[in-house]
mmCIF file of C-alpha atoms in Angstrom:
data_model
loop_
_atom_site.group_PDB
_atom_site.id
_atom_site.type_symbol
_atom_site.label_atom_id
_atom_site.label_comp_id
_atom_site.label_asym_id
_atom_site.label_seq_id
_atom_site.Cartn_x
_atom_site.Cartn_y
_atom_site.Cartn_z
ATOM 1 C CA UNK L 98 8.592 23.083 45.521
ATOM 2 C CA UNK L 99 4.997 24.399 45.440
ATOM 3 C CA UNK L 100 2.474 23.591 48.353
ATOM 4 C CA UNK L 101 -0.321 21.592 46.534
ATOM 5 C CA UNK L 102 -2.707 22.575 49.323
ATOM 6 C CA UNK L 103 -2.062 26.222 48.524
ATOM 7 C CA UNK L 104 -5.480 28.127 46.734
ATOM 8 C CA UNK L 105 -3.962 30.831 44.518
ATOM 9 C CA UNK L 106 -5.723 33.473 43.185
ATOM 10 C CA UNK L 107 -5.396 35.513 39.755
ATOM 11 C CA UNK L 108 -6.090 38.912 39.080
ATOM 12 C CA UNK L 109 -7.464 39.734 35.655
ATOM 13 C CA UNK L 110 -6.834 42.732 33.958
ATOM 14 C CA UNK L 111 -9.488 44.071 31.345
ATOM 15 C CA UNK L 112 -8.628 43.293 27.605
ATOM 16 C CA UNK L 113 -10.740 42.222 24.636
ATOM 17 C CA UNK L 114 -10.348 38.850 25.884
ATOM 18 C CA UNK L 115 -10.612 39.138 29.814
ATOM 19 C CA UNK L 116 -12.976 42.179 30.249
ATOM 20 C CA UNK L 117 -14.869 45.136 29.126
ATOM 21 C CA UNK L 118 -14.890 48.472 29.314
ATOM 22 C CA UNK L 119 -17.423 50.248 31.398
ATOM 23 C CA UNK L 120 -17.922 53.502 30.134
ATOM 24 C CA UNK L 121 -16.011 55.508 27.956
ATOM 25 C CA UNK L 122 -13.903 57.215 30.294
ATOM 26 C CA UNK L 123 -14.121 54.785 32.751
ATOM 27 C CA UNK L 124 -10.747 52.443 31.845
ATOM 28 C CA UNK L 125 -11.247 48.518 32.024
ATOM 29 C CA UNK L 126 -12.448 46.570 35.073
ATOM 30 C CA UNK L 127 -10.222 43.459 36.486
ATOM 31 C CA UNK L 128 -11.493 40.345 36.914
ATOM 32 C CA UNK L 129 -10.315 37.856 39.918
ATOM 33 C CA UNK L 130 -10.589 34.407 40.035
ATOM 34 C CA UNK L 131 -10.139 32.470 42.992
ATOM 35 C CA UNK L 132 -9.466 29.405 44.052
ATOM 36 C CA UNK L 133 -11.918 28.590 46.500
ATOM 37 C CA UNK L 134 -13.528 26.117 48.900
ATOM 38 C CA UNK L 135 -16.962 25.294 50.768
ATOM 39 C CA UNK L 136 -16.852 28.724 52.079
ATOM 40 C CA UNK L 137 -18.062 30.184 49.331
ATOM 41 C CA UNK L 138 -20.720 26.964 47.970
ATOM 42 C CA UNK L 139 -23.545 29.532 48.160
ATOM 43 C CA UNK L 140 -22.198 31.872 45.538
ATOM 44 C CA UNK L 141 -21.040 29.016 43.357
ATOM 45 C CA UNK L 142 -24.485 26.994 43.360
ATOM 46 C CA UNK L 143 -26.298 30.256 42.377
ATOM 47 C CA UNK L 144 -23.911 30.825 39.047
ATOM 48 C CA UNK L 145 -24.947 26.889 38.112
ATOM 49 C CA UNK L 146 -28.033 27.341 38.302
ATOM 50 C CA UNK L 147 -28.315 31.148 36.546
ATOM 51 C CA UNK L 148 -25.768 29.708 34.174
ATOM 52 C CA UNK L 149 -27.132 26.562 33.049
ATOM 53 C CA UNK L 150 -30.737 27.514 33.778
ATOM 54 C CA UNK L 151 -30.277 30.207 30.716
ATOM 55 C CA UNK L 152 -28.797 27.250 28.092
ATOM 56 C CA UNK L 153 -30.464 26.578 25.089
ATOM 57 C CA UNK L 154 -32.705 22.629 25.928
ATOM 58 C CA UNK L 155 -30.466 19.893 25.380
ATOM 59 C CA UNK L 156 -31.365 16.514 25.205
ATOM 60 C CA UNK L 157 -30.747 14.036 27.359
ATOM 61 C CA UNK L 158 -31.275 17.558 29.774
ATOM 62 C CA UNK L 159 -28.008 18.469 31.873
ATOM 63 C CA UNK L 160 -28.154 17.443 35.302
ATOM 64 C CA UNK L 161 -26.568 20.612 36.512
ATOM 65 C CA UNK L 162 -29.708 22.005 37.607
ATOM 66 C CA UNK L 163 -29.870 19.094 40.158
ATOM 67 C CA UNK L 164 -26.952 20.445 41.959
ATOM 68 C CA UNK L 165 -27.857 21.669 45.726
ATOM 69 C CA UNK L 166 -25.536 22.658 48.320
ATOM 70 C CA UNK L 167 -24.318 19.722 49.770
ATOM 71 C CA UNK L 168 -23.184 18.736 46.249
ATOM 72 C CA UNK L 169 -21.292 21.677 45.280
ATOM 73 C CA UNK L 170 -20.000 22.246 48.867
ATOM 74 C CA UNK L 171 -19.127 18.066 48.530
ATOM 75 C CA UNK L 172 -17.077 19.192 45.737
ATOM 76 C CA UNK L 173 -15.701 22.322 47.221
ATOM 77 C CA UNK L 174 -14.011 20.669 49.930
ATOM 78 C CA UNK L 175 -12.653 18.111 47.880
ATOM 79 C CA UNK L 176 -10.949 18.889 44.598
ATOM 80 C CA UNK L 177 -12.289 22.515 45.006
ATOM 81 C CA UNK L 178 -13.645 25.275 42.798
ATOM 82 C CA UNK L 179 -12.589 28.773 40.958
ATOM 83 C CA UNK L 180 -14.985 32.114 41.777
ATOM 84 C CA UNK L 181 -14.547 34.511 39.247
ATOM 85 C CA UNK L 182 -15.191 38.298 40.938
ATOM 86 C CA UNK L 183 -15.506 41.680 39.035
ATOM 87 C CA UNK L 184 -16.015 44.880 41.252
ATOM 88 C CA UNK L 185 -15.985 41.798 43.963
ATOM 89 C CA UNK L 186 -19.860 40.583 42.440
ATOM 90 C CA UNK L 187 -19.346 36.988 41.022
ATOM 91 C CA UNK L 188 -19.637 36.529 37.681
ATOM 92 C CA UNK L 189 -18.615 32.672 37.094
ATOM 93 C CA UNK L 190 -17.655 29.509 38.851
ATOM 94 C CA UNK L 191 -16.364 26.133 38.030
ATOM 95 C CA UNK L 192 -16.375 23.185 40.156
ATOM 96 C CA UNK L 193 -12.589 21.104 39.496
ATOM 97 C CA UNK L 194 -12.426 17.428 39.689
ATOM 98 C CA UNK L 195 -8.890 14.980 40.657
ATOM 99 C CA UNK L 196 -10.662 11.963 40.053
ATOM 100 C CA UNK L 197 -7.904 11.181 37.248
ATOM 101 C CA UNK L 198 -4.270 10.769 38.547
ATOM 102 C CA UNK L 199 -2.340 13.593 36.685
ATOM 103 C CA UNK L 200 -5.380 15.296 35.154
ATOM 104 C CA UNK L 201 -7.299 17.707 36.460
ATOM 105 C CA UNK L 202 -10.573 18.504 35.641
ATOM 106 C CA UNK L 203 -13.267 21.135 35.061
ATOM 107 C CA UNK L 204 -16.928 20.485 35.598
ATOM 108 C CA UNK L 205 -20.396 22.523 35.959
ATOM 109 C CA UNK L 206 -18.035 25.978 33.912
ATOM 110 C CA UNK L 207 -20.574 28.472 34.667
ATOM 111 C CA UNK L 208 -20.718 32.565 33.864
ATOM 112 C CA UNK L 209 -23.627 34.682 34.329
ATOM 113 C CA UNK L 210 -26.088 34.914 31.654
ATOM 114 C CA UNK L 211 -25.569 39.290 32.344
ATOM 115 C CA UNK L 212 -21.747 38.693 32.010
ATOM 116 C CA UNK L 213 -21.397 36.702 28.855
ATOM 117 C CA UNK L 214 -18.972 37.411 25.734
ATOM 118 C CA UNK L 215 -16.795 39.542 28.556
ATOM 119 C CA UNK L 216 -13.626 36.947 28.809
ATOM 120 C CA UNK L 217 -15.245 35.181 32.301
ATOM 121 C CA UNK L 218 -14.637 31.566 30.871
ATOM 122 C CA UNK L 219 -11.160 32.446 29.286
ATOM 123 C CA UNK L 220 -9.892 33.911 32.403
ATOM 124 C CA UNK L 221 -11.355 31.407 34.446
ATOM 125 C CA UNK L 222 -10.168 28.246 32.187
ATOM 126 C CA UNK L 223 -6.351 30.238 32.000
ATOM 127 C CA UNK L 224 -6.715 30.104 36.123
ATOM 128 C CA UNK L 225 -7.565 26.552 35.955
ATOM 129 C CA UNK L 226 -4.465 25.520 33.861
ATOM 130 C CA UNK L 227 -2.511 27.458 36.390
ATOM 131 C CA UNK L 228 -3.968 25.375 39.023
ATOM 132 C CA UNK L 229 -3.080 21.666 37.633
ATOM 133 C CA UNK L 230 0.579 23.569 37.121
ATOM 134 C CA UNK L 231 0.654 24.744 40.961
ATOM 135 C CA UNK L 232 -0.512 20.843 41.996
ATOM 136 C CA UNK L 233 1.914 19.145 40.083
ATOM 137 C CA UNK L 234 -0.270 17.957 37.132
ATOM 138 C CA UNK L 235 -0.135 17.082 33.280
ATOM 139 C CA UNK L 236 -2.525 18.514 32.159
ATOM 140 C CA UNK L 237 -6.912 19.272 31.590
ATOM 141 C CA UNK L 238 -9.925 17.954 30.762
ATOM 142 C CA UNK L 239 -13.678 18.406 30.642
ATOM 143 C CA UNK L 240 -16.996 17.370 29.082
ATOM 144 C CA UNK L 241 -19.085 19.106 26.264
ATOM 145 C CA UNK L 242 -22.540 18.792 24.626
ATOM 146 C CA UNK L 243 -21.787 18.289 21.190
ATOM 147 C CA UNK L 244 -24.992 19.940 20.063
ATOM 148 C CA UNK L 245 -23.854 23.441 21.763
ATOM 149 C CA UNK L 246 -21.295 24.183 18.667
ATOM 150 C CA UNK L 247 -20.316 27.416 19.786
ATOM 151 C CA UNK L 248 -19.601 26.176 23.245
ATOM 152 C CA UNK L 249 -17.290 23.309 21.452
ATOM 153 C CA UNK L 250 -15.294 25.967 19.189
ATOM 154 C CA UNK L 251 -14.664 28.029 22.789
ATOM 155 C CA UNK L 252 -12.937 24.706 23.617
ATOM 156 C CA UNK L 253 -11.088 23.669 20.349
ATOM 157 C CA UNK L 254 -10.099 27.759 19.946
ATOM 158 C CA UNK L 255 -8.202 26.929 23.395
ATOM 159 C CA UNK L 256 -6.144 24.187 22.376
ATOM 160 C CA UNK L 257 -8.465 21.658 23.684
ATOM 161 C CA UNK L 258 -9.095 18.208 21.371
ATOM 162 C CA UNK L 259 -11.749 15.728 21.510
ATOM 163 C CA UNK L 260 -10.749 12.158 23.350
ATOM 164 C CA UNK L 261 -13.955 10.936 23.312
ATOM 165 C CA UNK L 262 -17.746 10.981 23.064
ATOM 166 C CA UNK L 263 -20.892 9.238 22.976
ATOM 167 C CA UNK L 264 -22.878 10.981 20.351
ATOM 168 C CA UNK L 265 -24.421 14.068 23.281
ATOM 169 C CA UNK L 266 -21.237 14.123 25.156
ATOM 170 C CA UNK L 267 -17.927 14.871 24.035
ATOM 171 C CA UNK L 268 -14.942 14.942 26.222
ATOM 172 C CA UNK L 269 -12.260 17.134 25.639
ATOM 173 C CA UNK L 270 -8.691 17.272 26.913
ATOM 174 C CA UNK L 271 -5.041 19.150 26.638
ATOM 175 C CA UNK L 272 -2.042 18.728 27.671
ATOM 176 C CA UNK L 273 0.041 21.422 29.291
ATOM 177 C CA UNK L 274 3.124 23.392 27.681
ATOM 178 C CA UNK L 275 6.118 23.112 29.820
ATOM 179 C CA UNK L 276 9.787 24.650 30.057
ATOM 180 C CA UNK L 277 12.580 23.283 31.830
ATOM 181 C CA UNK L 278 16.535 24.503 32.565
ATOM 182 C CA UNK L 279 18.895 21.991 30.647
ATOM 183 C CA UNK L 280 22.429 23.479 32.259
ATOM 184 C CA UNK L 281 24.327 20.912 30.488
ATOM 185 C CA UNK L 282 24.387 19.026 26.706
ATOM 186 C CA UNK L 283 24.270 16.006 28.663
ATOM 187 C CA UNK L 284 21.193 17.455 30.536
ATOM 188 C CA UNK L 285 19.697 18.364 27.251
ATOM 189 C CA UNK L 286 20.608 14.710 25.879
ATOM 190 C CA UNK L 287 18.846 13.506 28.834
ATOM 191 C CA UNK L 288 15.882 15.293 28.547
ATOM 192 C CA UNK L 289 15.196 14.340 25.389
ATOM 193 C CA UNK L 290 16.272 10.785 25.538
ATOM 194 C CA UNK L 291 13.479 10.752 28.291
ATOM 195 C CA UNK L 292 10.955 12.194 25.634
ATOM 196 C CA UNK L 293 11.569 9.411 23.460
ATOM 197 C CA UNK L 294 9.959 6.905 25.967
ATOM 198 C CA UNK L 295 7.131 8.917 25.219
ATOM 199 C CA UNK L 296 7.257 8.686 21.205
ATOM 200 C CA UNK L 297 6.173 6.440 18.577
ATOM 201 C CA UNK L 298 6.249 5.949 14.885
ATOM 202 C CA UNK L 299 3.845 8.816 13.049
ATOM 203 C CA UNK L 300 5.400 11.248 15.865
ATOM 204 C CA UNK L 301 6.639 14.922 14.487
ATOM 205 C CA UNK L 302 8.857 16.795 16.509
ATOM 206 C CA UNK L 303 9.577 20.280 14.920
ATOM 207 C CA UNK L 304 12.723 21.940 16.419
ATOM 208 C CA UNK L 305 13.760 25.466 16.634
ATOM 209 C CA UNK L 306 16.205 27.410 17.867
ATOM 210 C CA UNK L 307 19.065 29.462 16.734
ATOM 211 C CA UNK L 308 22.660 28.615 15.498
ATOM 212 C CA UNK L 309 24.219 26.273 17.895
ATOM 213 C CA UNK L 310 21.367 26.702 20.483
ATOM 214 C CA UNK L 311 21.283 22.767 20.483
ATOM 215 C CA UNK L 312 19.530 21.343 18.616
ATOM 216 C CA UNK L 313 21.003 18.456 16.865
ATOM 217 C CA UNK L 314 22.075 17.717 20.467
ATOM 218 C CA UNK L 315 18.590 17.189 22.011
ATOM 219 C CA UNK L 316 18.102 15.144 18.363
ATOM 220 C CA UNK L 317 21.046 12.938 19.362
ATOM 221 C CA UNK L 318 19.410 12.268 22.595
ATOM 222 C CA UNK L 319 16.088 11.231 20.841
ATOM 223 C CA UNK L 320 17.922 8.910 18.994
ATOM 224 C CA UNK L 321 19.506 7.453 22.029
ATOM 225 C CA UNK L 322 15.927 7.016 23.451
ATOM 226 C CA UNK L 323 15.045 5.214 20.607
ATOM 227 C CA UNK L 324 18.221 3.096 20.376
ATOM 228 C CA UNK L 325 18.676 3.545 16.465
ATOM 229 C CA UNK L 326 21.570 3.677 14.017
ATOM 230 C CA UNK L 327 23.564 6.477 14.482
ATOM 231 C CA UNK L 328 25.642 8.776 14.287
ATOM 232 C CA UNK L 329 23.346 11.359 14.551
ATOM 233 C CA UNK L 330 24.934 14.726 13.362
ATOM 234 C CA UNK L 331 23.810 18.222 12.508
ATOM 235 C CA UNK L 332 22.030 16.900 8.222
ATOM 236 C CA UNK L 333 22.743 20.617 7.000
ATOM 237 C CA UNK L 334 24.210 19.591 4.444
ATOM 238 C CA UNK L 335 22.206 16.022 3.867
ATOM 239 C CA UNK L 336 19.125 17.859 4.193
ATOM 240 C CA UNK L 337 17.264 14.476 5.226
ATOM 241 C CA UNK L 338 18.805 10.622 6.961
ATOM 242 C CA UNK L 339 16.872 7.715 7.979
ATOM 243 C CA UNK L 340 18.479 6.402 11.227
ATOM 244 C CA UNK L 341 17.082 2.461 11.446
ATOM 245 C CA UNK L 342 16.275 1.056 14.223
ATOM 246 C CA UNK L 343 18.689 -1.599 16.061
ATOM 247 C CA UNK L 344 15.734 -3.190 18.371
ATOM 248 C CA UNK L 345 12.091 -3.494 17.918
ATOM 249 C CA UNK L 346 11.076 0.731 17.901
ATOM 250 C CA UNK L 347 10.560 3.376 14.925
ATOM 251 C CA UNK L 348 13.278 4.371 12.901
ATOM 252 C CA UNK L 349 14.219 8.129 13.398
ATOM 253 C CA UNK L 350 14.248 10.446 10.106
ATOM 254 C CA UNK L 351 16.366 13.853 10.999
ATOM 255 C CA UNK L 352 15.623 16.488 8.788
ATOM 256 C CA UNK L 353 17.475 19.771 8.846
ATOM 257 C CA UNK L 354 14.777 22.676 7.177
ATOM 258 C CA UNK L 355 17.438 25.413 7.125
ATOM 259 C CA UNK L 356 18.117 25.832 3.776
ATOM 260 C CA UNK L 357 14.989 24.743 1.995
ATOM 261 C CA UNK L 358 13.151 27.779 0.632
ATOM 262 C CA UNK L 359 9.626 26.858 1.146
ATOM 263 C CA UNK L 360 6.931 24.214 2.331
ATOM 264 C CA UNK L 361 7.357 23.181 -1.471
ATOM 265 C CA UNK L 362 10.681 22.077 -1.253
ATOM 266 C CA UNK L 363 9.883 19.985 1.913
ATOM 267 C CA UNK L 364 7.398 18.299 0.244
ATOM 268 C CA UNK L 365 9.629 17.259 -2.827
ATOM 269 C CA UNK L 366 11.184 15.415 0.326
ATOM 270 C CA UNK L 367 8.391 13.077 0.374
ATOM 271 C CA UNK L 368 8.791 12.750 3.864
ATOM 272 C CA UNK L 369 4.915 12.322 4.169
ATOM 273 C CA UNK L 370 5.383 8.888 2.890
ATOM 274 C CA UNK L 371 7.857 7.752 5.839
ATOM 275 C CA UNK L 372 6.178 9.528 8.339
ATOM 276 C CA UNK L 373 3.816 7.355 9.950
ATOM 277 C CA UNK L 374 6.608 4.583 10.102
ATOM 278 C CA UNK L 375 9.243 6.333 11.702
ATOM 279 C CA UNK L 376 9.469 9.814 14.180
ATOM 280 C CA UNK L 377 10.172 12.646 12.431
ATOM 281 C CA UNK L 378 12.782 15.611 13.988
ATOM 282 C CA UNK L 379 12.470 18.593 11.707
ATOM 283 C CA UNK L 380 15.050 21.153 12.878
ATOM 284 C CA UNK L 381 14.176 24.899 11.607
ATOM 285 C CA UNK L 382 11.071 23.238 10.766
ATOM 286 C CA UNK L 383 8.837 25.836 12.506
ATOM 287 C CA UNK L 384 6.070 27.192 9.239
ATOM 288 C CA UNK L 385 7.232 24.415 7.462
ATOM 289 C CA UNK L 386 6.695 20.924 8.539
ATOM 290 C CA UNK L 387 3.707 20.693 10.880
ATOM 291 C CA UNK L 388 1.460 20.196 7.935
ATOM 292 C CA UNK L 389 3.116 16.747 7.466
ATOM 293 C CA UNK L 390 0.916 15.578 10.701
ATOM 294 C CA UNK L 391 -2.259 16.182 12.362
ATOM 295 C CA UNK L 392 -0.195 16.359 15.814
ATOM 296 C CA UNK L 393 2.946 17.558 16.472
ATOM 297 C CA UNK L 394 5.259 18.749 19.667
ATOM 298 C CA UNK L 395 6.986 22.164 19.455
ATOM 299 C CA UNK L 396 10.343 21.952 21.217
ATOM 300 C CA UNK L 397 12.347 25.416 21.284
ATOM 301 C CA UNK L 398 16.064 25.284 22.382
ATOM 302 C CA UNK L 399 17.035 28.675 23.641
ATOM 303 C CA UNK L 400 20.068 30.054 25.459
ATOM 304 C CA UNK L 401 19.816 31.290 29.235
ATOM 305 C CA UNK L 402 20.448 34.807 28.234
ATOM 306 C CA UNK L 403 18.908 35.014 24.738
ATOM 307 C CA UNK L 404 15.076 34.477 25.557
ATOM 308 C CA UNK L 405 15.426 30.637 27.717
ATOM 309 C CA UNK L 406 15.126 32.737 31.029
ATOM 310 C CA UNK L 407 11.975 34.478 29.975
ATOM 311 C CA UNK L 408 10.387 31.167 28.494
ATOM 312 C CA UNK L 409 11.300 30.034 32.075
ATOM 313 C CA UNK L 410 9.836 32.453 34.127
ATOM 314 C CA UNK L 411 6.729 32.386 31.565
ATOM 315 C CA UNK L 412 6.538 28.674 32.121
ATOM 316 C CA UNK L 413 5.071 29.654 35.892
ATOM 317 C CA UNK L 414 6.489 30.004 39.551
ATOM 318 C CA UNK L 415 8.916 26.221 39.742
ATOM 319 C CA UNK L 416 10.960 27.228 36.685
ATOM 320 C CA UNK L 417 13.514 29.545 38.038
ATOM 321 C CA UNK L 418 15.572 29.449 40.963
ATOM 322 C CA UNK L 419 16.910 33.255 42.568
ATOM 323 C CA UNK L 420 20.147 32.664 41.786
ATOM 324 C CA UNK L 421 20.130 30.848 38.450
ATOM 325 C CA UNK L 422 20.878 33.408 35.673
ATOM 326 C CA UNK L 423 24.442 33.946 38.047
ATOM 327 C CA UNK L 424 24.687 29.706 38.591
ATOM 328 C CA UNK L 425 24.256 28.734 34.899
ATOM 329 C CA UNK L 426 24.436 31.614 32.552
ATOM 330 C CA UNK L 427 25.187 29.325 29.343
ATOM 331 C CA UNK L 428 22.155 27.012 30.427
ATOM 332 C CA UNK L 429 19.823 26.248 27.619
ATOM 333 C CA UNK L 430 16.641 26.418 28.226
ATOM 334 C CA UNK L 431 13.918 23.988 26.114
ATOM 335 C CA UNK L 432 10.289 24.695 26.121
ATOM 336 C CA UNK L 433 8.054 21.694 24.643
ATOM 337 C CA UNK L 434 4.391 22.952 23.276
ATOM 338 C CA UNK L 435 2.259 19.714 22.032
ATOM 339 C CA UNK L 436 -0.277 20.145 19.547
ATOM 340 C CA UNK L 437 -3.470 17.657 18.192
ATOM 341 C CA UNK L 438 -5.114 15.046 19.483
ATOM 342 C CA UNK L 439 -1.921 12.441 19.927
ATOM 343 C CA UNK L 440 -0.588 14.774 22.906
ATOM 344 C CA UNK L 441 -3.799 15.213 25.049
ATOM 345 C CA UNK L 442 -2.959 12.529 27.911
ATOM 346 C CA UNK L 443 0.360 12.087 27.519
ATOM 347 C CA UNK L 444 2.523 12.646 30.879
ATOM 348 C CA UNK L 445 4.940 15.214 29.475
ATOM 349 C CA UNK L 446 5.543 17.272 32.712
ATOM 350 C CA UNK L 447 5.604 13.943 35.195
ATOM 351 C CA UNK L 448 7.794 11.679 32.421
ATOM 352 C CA UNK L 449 10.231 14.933 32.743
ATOM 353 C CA UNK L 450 10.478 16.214 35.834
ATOM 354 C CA UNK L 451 12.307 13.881 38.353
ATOM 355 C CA UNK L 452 15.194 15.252 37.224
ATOM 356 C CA UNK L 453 15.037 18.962 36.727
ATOM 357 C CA UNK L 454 12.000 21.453 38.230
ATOM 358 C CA UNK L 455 9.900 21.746 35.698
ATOM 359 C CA UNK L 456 6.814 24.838 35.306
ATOM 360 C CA UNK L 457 4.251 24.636 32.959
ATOM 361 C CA UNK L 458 1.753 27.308 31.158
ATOM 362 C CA UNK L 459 -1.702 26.973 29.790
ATOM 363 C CA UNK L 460 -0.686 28.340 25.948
ATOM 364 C CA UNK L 461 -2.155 31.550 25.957
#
């Protein structure tokens, strides 16, 4: 398990994203963002105050200009605060905030009016992610001014979605992609019967994986979540079944996309008419069915040694033990990306992980 006290630090490397080039023989130049603490309030209060002091006039005015030292080192101390270096000169800062249990969040996102356009908030807001992964958390938020558009599309191009707002403020929000090592069907039925704690009717799940990577397995634990009418079998062949209820939940409708030729051809399904009634598992439904709702949660069912150990060790530092691709080489590995508004605040990683290690990643 990961120290939640520990401060990591990321280095950077130049891209059209993350840097710039400096010259034309010169190469790229890294960033480095740190996570950092009162130490450093001096060179974080000077970035607000460049930063915001260069914004267009907003009305009611930001407050970040009223920011002094013992406020930012306050903060510092606390929840802490990300430094973002190049050639070792700092070039943005954010202050975080744990004020929500299982959120983390990002206040006072500052980058030097000199250093703008160069990938300083990207890199910074990837570290950030990494962060709420390393302390255990579910995912991000943060607060915009509606009237700064381009500063909202940064956000929304990110995966982030609105949760709220009062007409000057929005407040923005996303939840974290996470991985996690099923070694077992039964683990794999159990993951997924825990997911369906999480899921109501007007839910989409879109499956993928390949032939016999388990699917219709983590669909028959969904449908034991949901205690409905089974049995629940691979619908290759019955491209679409309604599974009804037997308490007081959704239905479940199991589609199987495999041999439809088209979005077309799903729609002559009409399964946009039972959606918002029931949850919805499309398997091979990646390109096709995530049209059929404004939200929907990616789940990919891969095999240890065909791509799961690499979604794994993507998923960040808790996902893989040393000895795990010799312990469990036909583990499957499932890696659940939400998308849309419905996701941002749901507990995916803590409603998961008491019973497997579970890393997350930010989506890049």
């Amino acid at each position: 398990m990961s120290d939640p006290n520990h401060r990591p630090s990321a280095s950077v490397p130049g891209s059209e994203s993350t840097g710039a080039s400096v010259g034309p023989a010169a190469g790229r130049t890294a960033l480095r963002v740190v996570d950092v603490g009162p130490e450093h309030t001096d060179a974080v209060l000077g970035l607000i105050h460049r930063a915001f002091a260069a914004r267009r006039a907003v009305e009611p005015p930001s407050t970040a200009l009223a920011e002094t030292s013992d406020t930012v080192r306050a903060a510092l101390a606390g929840p802490g605060g990300l430094l973002t270096l190049r050639r070792e000169v700092p070039v943005g800062a954010l202050l975080l905030d744990d004020s929500r249990p299982g959120l983390l969040g990002m206040r006072r996102v500052s980058v030097d009016p000199a250093r703008q356009a160069h990938g300083v908030a990207s890199a910074m807001v990837g570290v950030a992610e990494d962060v709420a992964e390393h302390r255990g958390l579910d995912g991000v938020w943060l607060r915009a001014r509606a009237e700064l558009s381009d500063t909202v599309r940064f956000w929304r191009r990110r995966g982030y979605r609105e949760t709220r707002g009062d007409g000057s403020v929005l407040e923005l929000g996303k939840t974290l992609w996470l991985a996690l090592e099923a070694p077992t069907p039964e683990a794999t039925r159990a993951c997924a019967a825990r997911l369906a704690t999480l899921l109501s009717s007007g839910d989409l799940v879109v499956l993928t994986g390949e032939l016999g990577a388990g699917k219709t397995v983590f669909t028959q634990g969904i449908a034991a979540g949901l205690d409905v009418r089974g049995p629940v079998t691979s619908p290759t062949f019955v491209i679409s079944r309604l599974h009804p209820p037997l308490g007081a939940g959704p239905a479940l409708v199991h589609v199987d996309a495999y041999r439809l030729g088209g979005a077309s051809e799903l729609d002559d399904l009409d399964l946009d008419a039972s959606v918002d009634e029931a949850v919805t598992v499309v398997e091979w439904g990646a390109g096709l069915a995530e049209g059929l709702a404004e939200s929907w949660l990616d789940v990919r069912v891969e095999r240890w040694g065909q791509g799961g150990a690499a979604a794994l060790a993507a998923a960040g530092p808790r996902g893989v033990a040393p000895d795990a691709a010799a312990r469990c080489p036909e583990s499957r590995v499932l890696s659940l990306r939400p998308h849309g508004p419905r996701w941002v605040g749901v507990p995916l990683r803590s409603s998961l992980s008491p019973w497997v290690d579970v890393g997350v990643h930010d989506g890049r």
